[in-house]
Amino acid sequence: MSGRVDVLGVGFDRVDLAGAVATILERLRGGDRTFVITANPEFVMLARQDAELRRIAEQADLVVPDGTGVLVGSRLLGDPLPGRAPGRLIVDGIAARAASLGSSLFLLGAAPGVAERAAVRLVERHPELAVVGWSPGSPREEDDDATVAEVAAAAPHILLVAYGMPSQERWIARNLAQLPSVRVAIGVGGVLDQLAGVAPVPPSPVHAVGLEWLWRLLREPWRWRRQRVLPLFALLVLRQRLFGSAA
Ligand code: UDP
């Protein structure tokens, strides 16, 4: 796991939001390709059951804690990560600098029309930004050739993929090698929905106290099915702390 913080078998890089954005921009400047995963406890719990997903996380260039759960977990484990690095804020940080680096963006995924609206919002916020394409594409493996062809035709440098986790991470792992122009690929989950205004953004005080998960659960109670892994995540973290292994 080479220097990463081990949270139940998933290695997290020792960066907070500023560090994540700085690392991505530095690699972009250096011409290095960067596959970024913003992972939460649900991702960690899925990876525990899925060797391929664990391998994808191991091989990703940057794995950061999307929210409070992983951060608290790392503290309980006695190997604290420096801070949260939510995908929404990473996208904002990169978009703010992409133009000055001559880097263009493509928005892939979300429901029809959403990526386009997200693109318009991003350009309103960052007028110099070159958004060279958007498409819902398809997360299905049998559609990869068509989706890759769409992205490749636009030849973007930065690719945001919104298929929800872990489909978006699988999509990137399968297809990044076929996209030579892409220097940065990030699975962004609901970020395009938030940018497009079809999903609400947590208010700053909620973000400040790290309760986005609770805020999201109260607004979208159907998510309890996904969040019900959280108590087990907490228990397994305590077990890893006490016995050195969560296996
Ligand atoms: N999504 C998609 N195709 C799919 C499944 C999901 O385009 O087959 C999109 C969905 O429209 C949303 C995004 O993936 O824009 C992320 O969904 P969600 O909020 O569930 O992801 P999370 O952030 O919780 O991983």
PDB file of C-alpha atoms in Angstrom, residues 5-206:
ATOM      1  CA  VAL A   5      -3.368   5.094   4.794  1.00  0.00           C
ATOM      2  CA  ASP A   6      -4.994   1.663   4.968  1.00  0.00           C
ATOM      3  CA  VAL A   7      -8.706   1.923   5.730  1.00  0.00           C
ATOM      4  CA  LEU A   8     -10.115  -1.617   5.720  1.00  0.00           C
ATOM      5  CA  GLY A   9      -7.930  -2.640   2.804  1.00  0.00           C
ATOM      6  CA  VAL A  10      -8.321   0.482   0.646  1.00  0.00           C
ATOM      7  CA  GLY A  11      -5.255   2.747   0.539  1.00  0.00           C
ATOM      8  CA  PHE A  12      -5.840   6.504   0.754  1.00  0.00           C
ATOM      9  CA  ASP A  13      -3.280   9.119  -0.258  1.00  0.00           C
ATOM     10  CA  ARG A  14      -2.207  11.508   2.494  1.00  0.00           C
ATOM     11  CA  VAL A  15      -3.758  14.642   0.961  1.00  0.00           C
ATOM     12  CA  ASP A  16      -6.571  17.008   1.857  1.00  0.00           C
ATOM     13  CA  LEU A  17      -8.559  19.046  -0.678  1.00  0.00           C
ATOM     14  CA  ALA A  18      -5.786  21.561  -1.381  1.00  0.00           C
ATOM     15  CA  GLY A  19      -3.238  18.748  -1.602  1.00  0.00           C
ATOM     16  CA  ALA A  20      -5.421  16.722  -3.965  1.00  0.00           C
ATOM     17  CA  VAL A  21      -5.975  19.678  -6.307  1.00  0.00           C
ATOM     18  CA  ALA A  22      -2.269  20.620  -6.171  1.00  0.00           C
ATOM     19  CA  THR A  23      -1.207  17.033  -6.937  1.00  0.00           C
ATOM     20  CA  ILE A  24      -3.589  16.762  -9.892  1.00  0.00           C
ATOM     21  CA  LEU A  25      -2.476  20.126 -11.330  1.00  0.00           C
ATOM     22  CA  GLU A  26       1.196  19.306 -10.831  1.00  0.00           C
ATOM     23  CA  ARG A  27       0.802  15.983 -12.628  1.00  0.00           C
ATOM     24  CA  LEU A  28      -1.206  17.716 -15.369  1.00  0.00           C
ATOM     25  CA  ARG A  29       1.634  20.209 -15.857  1.00  0.00           C
ATOM     26  CA  GLY A  30       4.162  17.378 -15.891  1.00  0.00           C
ATOM     27  CA  GLY A  31       2.152  15.448 -18.490  1.00  0.00           C
ATOM     28  CA  ASP A  32       1.515  12.534 -16.080  1.00  0.00           C
ATOM     29  CA  ARG A  33      -1.769  10.697 -16.388  1.00  0.00           C
ATOM     30  CA  THR A  34      -3.884  10.709 -13.207  1.00  0.00           C
ATOM     31  CA  PHE A  35      -6.817   8.442 -12.353  1.00  0.00           C
ATOM     32  CA  VAL A  36      -8.514   9.894  -9.273  1.00  0.00           C
ATOM     33  CA  ILE A  37     -10.913   8.024  -7.000  1.00  0.00           C
ATOM     34  CA  THR A  38     -12.865   9.944  -4.378  1.00  0.00           C
ATOM     35  CA  ALA A  39     -13.933   7.139  -2.074  1.00  0.00           C
ATOM     36  CA  ASN A  40     -16.384   7.016   0.810  1.00  0.00           C
ATOM     37  CA  PRO A  41     -17.164   4.220   3.311  1.00  0.00           C
ATOM     38  CA  GLU A  42     -19.623   2.687   0.834  1.00  0.00           C
ATOM     39  CA  PHE A  43     -16.789   2.354  -1.684  1.00  0.00           C
ATOM     40  CA  VAL A  44     -14.533   0.814   0.970  1.00  0.00           C
ATOM     41  CA  MET A  45     -17.218  -1.684   1.944  1.00  0.00           C
ATOM     42  CA  LEU A  46     -17.809  -2.627  -1.705  1.00  0.00           C
ATOM     43  CA  ALA A  47     -14.072  -3.066  -2.250  1.00  0.00           C
ATOM     44  CA  ARG A  48     -13.905  -5.461   0.727  1.00  0.00           C
ATOM     45  CA  GLN A  49     -16.209  -7.796  -1.183  1.00  0.00           C
ATOM     46  CA  ASP A  50     -14.748  -7.221  -4.614  1.00  0.00           C
ATOM     47  CA  ALA A  51     -11.130  -8.026  -5.450  1.00  0.00           C
ATOM     48  CA  GLU A  52     -11.335  -6.299  -8.833  1.00  0.00           C
ATOM     49  CA  LEU A  53     -12.479  -3.038  -7.238  1.00  0.00           C
ATOM     50  CA  ARG A  54      -9.641  -3.314  -4.689  1.00  0.00           C
ATOM     51  CA  ARG A  55      -7.191  -3.758  -7.566  1.00  0.00           C
ATOM     52  CA  ILE A  56      -8.663  -0.715  -9.349  1.00  0.00           C
ATOM     53  CA  ALA A  57      -8.181   1.378  -6.174  1.00  0.00           C
ATOM     54  CA  GLU A  58      -4.634   0.066  -5.737  1.00  0.00           C
ATOM     55  CA  GLN A  59      -3.728   1.026  -9.292  1.00  0.00           C
ATOM     56  CA  ALA A  60      -5.435   4.445  -9.225  1.00  0.00           C
ATOM     57  CA  ASP A  61      -2.953   7.308  -9.016  1.00  0.00           C
ATOM     58  CA  LEU A  62      -4.811   9.235  -6.331  1.00  0.00           C
ATOM     59  CA  VAL A  63      -7.362   7.891  -3.850  1.00  0.00           C
ATOM     60  CA  VAL A  64      -8.879  10.555  -1.595  1.00  0.00           C
ATOM     61  CA  PRO A  65     -11.530  10.579   1.145  1.00  0.00           C
ATOM     62  CA  ASP A  66     -14.722  12.023  -0.308  1.00  0.00           C
ATOM     63  CA  GLY A  67     -16.216  12.771   3.089  1.00  0.00           C
ATOM     64  CA  THR A  68     -16.236  12.494   6.835  1.00  0.00           C
ATOM     65  CA  GLY A  69     -16.607   8.713   7.212  1.00  0.00           C
ATOM     66  CA  VAL A  70     -13.196   7.746   5.848  1.00  0.00           C
ATOM     67  CA  LEU A  71     -11.539  10.690   7.605  1.00  0.00           C
ATOM     68  CA  VAL A  72     -12.948   9.696  11.006  1.00  0.00           C
ATOM     69  CA  GLY A  73     -12.092   6.078  10.227  1.00  0.00           C
ATOM     70  CA  SER A  74      -8.445   7.001   9.578  1.00  0.00           C
ATOM     71  CA  ARG A  75      -8.320   8.915  12.879  1.00  0.00           C
ATOM     72  CA  LEU A  76      -9.760   5.978  14.785  1.00  0.00           C
ATOM     73  CA  LEU A  77      -7.128   3.790  13.148  1.00  0.00           C
ATOM     74  CA  GLY A  78      -4.394   6.064  14.510  1.00  0.00           C
ATOM     75  CA  ASP A  79      -3.150   7.023  11.033  1.00  0.00           C
ATOM     76  CA  PRO A  80      -5.121  10.212  10.343  1.00  0.00           C
ATOM     77  CA  LEU A  81      -5.691  11.548   6.850  1.00  0.00           C
ATOM     78  CA  PRO A  82      -5.179  15.332   6.670  1.00  0.00           C
ATOM     79  CA  GLY A  83      -8.708  16.264   5.544  1.00  0.00           C
ATOM     80  CA  ARG A  84     -11.682  15.666   3.292  1.00  0.00           C
ATOM     81  CA  ALA A  85     -11.403  16.049  -0.465  1.00  0.00           C
ATOM     82  CA  PRO A  86     -14.970  16.012  -1.835  1.00  0.00           C
ATOM     83  CA  GLY A  87     -15.273  15.450  -5.588  1.00  0.00           C
ATOM     84  CA  ARG A  88     -17.414  18.586  -5.976  1.00  0.00           C
ATOM     85  CA  LEU A  89     -14.646  20.788  -4.591  1.00  0.00           C
ATOM     86  CA  ILE A  90     -11.879  18.973  -6.480  1.00  0.00           C
ATOM     87  CA  VAL A  91     -13.781  19.652  -9.728  1.00  0.00           C
ATOM     88  CA  ASP A  92     -14.127  23.306  -8.756  1.00  0.00           C
ATOM     89  CA  GLY A  93     -10.413  23.586  -7.939  1.00  0.00           C
ATOM     90  CA  ILE A  94      -9.348  21.982 -11.213  1.00  0.00           C
ATOM     91  CA  ALA A  95     -11.849  23.933 -13.318  1.00  0.00           C
ATOM     92  CA  ALA A  96     -10.508  27.168 -11.847  1.00  0.00           C
ATOM     93  CA  ARG A  97      -6.977  26.383 -13.103  1.00  0.00           C
ATOM     94  CA  ALA A  98      -7.600  24.241 -16.187  1.00  0.00           C
ATOM     95  CA  ALA A  99      -7.851  27.145 -18.613  1.00  0.00           C
ATOM     96  CA  SER A 100      -4.514  28.642 -17.565  1.00  0.00           C
ATOM     97  CA  LEU A 101      -2.924  25.244 -18.139  1.00  0.00           C
ATOM     98  CA  GLY A 102      -4.533  24.974 -21.583  1.00  0.00           C
ATOM     99  CA  SER A 103      -6.506  21.918 -20.432  1.00  0.00           C
ATOM    100  CA  SER A 104      -9.954  21.088 -21.739  1.00  0.00           C
ATOM    101  CA  LEU A 105     -12.821  19.199 -20.076  1.00  0.00           C
ATOM    102  CA  PHE A 106     -15.352  16.554 -21.099  1.00  0.00           C
ATOM    103  CA  LEU A 107     -18.374  15.686 -18.919  1.00  0.00           C
ATOM    104  CA  LEU A 108     -19.494  12.074 -19.270  1.00  0.00           C
ATOM    105  CA  GLY A 109     -22.544  10.506 -17.650  1.00  0.00           C
ATOM    106  CA  ALA A 110     -25.649  11.562 -15.697  1.00  0.00           C
ATOM    107  CA  ALA A 111     -29.181  11.663 -17.127  1.00  0.00           C
ATOM    108  CA  PRO A 112     -29.733  13.082 -20.639  1.00  0.00           C
ATOM    109  CA  GLY A 113     -29.327  16.880 -20.645  1.00  0.00           C
ATOM    110  CA  VAL A 114     -27.635  17.053 -17.235  1.00  0.00           C
ATOM    111  CA  ALA A 115     -24.004  17.046 -18.412  1.00  0.00           C
ATOM    112  CA  GLU A 116     -24.797  19.832 -20.891  1.00  0.00           C
ATOM    113  CA  ARG A 117     -26.410  21.969 -18.176  1.00  0.00           C
ATOM    114  CA  ALA A 118     -23.456  21.246 -15.882  1.00  0.00           C
ATOM    115  CA  ALA A 119     -21.105  22.371 -18.672  1.00  0.00           C
ATOM    116  CA  VAL A 120     -22.995  25.658 -19.051  1.00  0.00           C
ATOM    117  CA  ARG A 121     -22.778  26.285 -15.290  1.00  0.00           C
ATOM    118  CA  LEU A 122     -19.064  25.494 -15.211  1.00  0.00           C
ATOM    119  CA  VAL A 123     -18.351  27.925 -18.042  1.00  0.00           C
ATOM    120  CA  GLU A 124     -20.486  30.609 -16.333  1.00  0.00           C
ATOM    121  CA  ARG A 125     -18.257  30.186 -13.277  1.00  0.00           C
ATOM    122  CA  HIS A 126     -14.989  29.877 -15.205  1.00  0.00           C
ATOM    123  CA  PRO A 127     -15.459  31.769 -18.491  1.00  0.00           C
ATOM    124  CA  GLU A 128     -12.052  30.802 -19.912  1.00  0.00           C
ATOM    125  CA  LEU A 129     -12.681  27.100 -19.408  1.00  0.00           C
ATOM    126  CA  ALA A 130     -12.752  24.951 -22.566  1.00  0.00           C
ATOM    127  CA  VAL A 131     -15.508  22.377 -22.160  1.00  0.00           C
ATOM    128  CA  VAL A 132     -15.033  20.413 -25.363  1.00  0.00           C
ATOM    129  CA  GLY A 133     -17.880  17.953 -24.939  1.00  0.00           C
ATOM    130  CA  TRP A 134     -20.532  16.251 -22.857  1.00  0.00           C
ATOM    131  CA  SER A 135     -22.597  13.121 -23.217  1.00  0.00           C
ATOM    132  CA  PRO A 136     -24.581  10.722 -21.066  1.00  0.00           C
ATOM    133  CA  GLY A 137     -22.672   7.920 -22.834  1.00  0.00           C
ATOM    134  CA  SER A 138     -23.287   4.577 -21.175  1.00  0.00           C
ATOM    135  CA  PRO A 139     -21.633   2.779 -18.252  1.00  0.00           C
ATOM    136  CA  ARG A 140     -22.287  -0.636 -19.838  1.00  0.00           C
ATOM    137  CA  GLU A 141     -19.264  -2.561 -21.021  1.00  0.00           C
ATOM    138  CA  GLU A 142     -20.978  -3.537 -24.278  1.00  0.00           C
ATOM    139  CA  ASP A 143     -21.333   0.190 -25.078  1.00  0.00           C
ATOM    140  CA  ASP A 144     -17.689   1.043 -24.327  1.00  0.00           C
ATOM    141  CA  ASP A 145     -16.608   1.326 -27.975  1.00  0.00           C
ATOM    142  CA  ALA A 146     -19.336   3.871 -28.758  1.00  0.00           C
ATOM    143  CA  THR A 147     -18.795   5.879 -25.563  1.00  0.00           C
ATOM    144  CA  VAL A 148     -15.004   5.892 -25.960  1.00  0.00           C
ATOM    145  CA  ALA A 149     -15.373   7.020 -29.593  1.00  0.00           C
ATOM    146  CA  GLU A 150     -17.519   9.969 -28.477  1.00  0.00           C
ATOM    147  CA  VAL A 151     -14.990  11.101 -25.883  1.00  0.00           C
ATOM    148  CA  ALA A 152     -11.975  10.438 -28.128  1.00  0.00           C
ATOM    149  CA  ALA A 153     -13.481  12.603 -30.894  1.00  0.00           C
ATOM    150  CA  ALA A 154     -13.428  15.598 -28.539  1.00  0.00           C
ATOM    151  CA  ALA A 155      -9.851  14.816 -27.349  1.00  0.00           C
ATOM    152  CA  PRO A 156     -10.252  16.320 -23.843  1.00  0.00           C
ATOM    153  CA  HIS A 157      -7.449  16.562 -21.283  1.00  0.00           C
ATOM    154  CA  ILE A 158      -9.710  16.175 -18.236  1.00  0.00           C
ATOM    155  CA  LEU A 159     -12.577  13.672 -18.085  1.00  0.00           C
ATOM    156  CA  LEU A 160     -15.289  13.774 -15.406  1.00  0.00           C
ATOM    157  CA  VAL A 161     -17.241  10.514 -15.266  1.00  0.00           C
ATOM    158  CA  ALA A 162     -20.640  10.469 -13.494  1.00  0.00           C
ATOM    159  CA  TYR A 163     -21.972   6.913 -13.424  1.00  0.00           C
ATOM    160  CA  GLY A 164     -22.115   6.596  -9.621  1.00  0.00           C
ATOM    161  CA  MET A 165     -19.609   4.475  -7.790  1.00  0.00           C
ATOM    162  CA  PRO A 166     -18.317   1.906  -8.510  1.00  0.00           C
ATOM    163  CA  SER A 167     -19.514   1.894 -12.167  1.00  0.00           C
ATOM    164  CA  GLN A 168     -17.609   5.105 -12.931  1.00  0.00           C
ATOM    165  CA  GLU A 169     -14.339   3.730 -11.490  1.00  0.00           C
ATOM    166  CA  ARG A 170     -14.792   0.503 -13.454  1.00  0.00           C
ATOM    167  CA  TRP A 171     -15.522   2.506 -16.622  1.00  0.00           C
ATOM    168  CA  ILE A 172     -12.338   4.554 -16.207  1.00  0.00           C
ATOM    169  CA  ALA A 173     -10.223   1.474 -15.391  1.00  0.00           C
ATOM    170  CA  ARG A 174     -11.515  -0.302 -18.531  1.00  0.00           C
ATOM    171  CA  ASN A 175     -11.250   2.606 -20.934  1.00  0.00           C
ATOM    172  CA  LEU A 176      -8.589   5.124 -19.910  1.00  0.00           C
ATOM    173  CA  ALA A 177      -5.893   3.409 -21.973  1.00  0.00           C
ATOM    174  CA  GLN A 178      -8.039   3.939 -25.095  1.00  0.00           C
ATOM    175  CA  LEU A 179      -8.184   7.710 -24.501  1.00  0.00           C
ATOM    176  CA  PRO A 180      -4.685   9.068 -25.194  1.00  0.00           C
ATOM    177  CA  SER A 181      -5.663  12.738 -24.843  1.00  0.00           C
ATOM    178  CA  VAL A 182      -6.983  12.279 -21.290  1.00  0.00           C
ATOM    179  CA  ARG A 183      -4.458  13.252 -18.597  1.00  0.00           C
ATOM    180  CA  VAL A 184      -6.919  13.367 -15.666  1.00  0.00           C
ATOM    181  CA  ALA A 185      -9.935  11.086 -15.174  1.00  0.00           C
ATOM    182  CA  ILE A 186     -12.158  11.376 -12.101  1.00  0.00           C
ATOM    183  CA  GLY A 187     -15.307   9.528 -11.042  1.00  0.00           C
ATOM    184  CA  VAL A 188     -17.501  12.371  -9.820  1.00  0.00           C
ATOM    185  CA  GLY A 189     -20.758  10.671  -8.758  1.00  0.00           C
ATOM    186  CA  GLY A 190     -23.555  13.195  -8.257  1.00  0.00           C
ATOM    187  CA  VAL A 191     -21.365  16.250  -8.976  1.00  0.00           C
ATOM    188  CA  LEU A 192     -22.798  16.850 -12.469  1.00  0.00           C
ATOM    189  CA  ASP A 193     -26.323  16.716 -10.975  1.00  0.00           C
ATOM    190  CA  GLN A 194     -25.249  19.317  -8.404  1.00  0.00           C
ATOM    191  CA  LEU A 195     -23.593  21.536 -11.010  1.00  0.00           C
ATOM    192  CA  ALA A 196     -26.665  21.303 -13.256  1.00  0.00           C
ATOM    193  CA  GLY A 197     -28.907  22.227 -10.332  1.00  0.00           C
ATOM    194  CA  VAL A 198     -30.903  18.965 -10.427  1.00  0.00           C
ATOM    195  CA  ALA A 199     -29.440  17.871  -7.064  1.00  0.00           C
ATOM    196  CA  PRO A 200     -28.967  20.285  -4.163  1.00  0.00           C
ATOM    197  CA  VAL A 201     -25.515  21.246  -2.908  1.00  0.00           C
ATOM    198  CA  PRO A 202     -25.053  20.909   0.876  1.00  0.00           C
ATOM    199  CA  PRO A 203     -25.099  24.338   2.573  1.00  0.00           C
ATOM    200  CA  SER A 204     -21.667  25.490   3.787  1.00  0.00           C
ATOM    201  CA  PRO A 205     -22.426  25.039   7.529  1.00  0.00           C
ATOM    202  CA  VAL A 206     -23.381  21.401   6.831  1.00  0.00           C
TER     203      VAL A 206
END
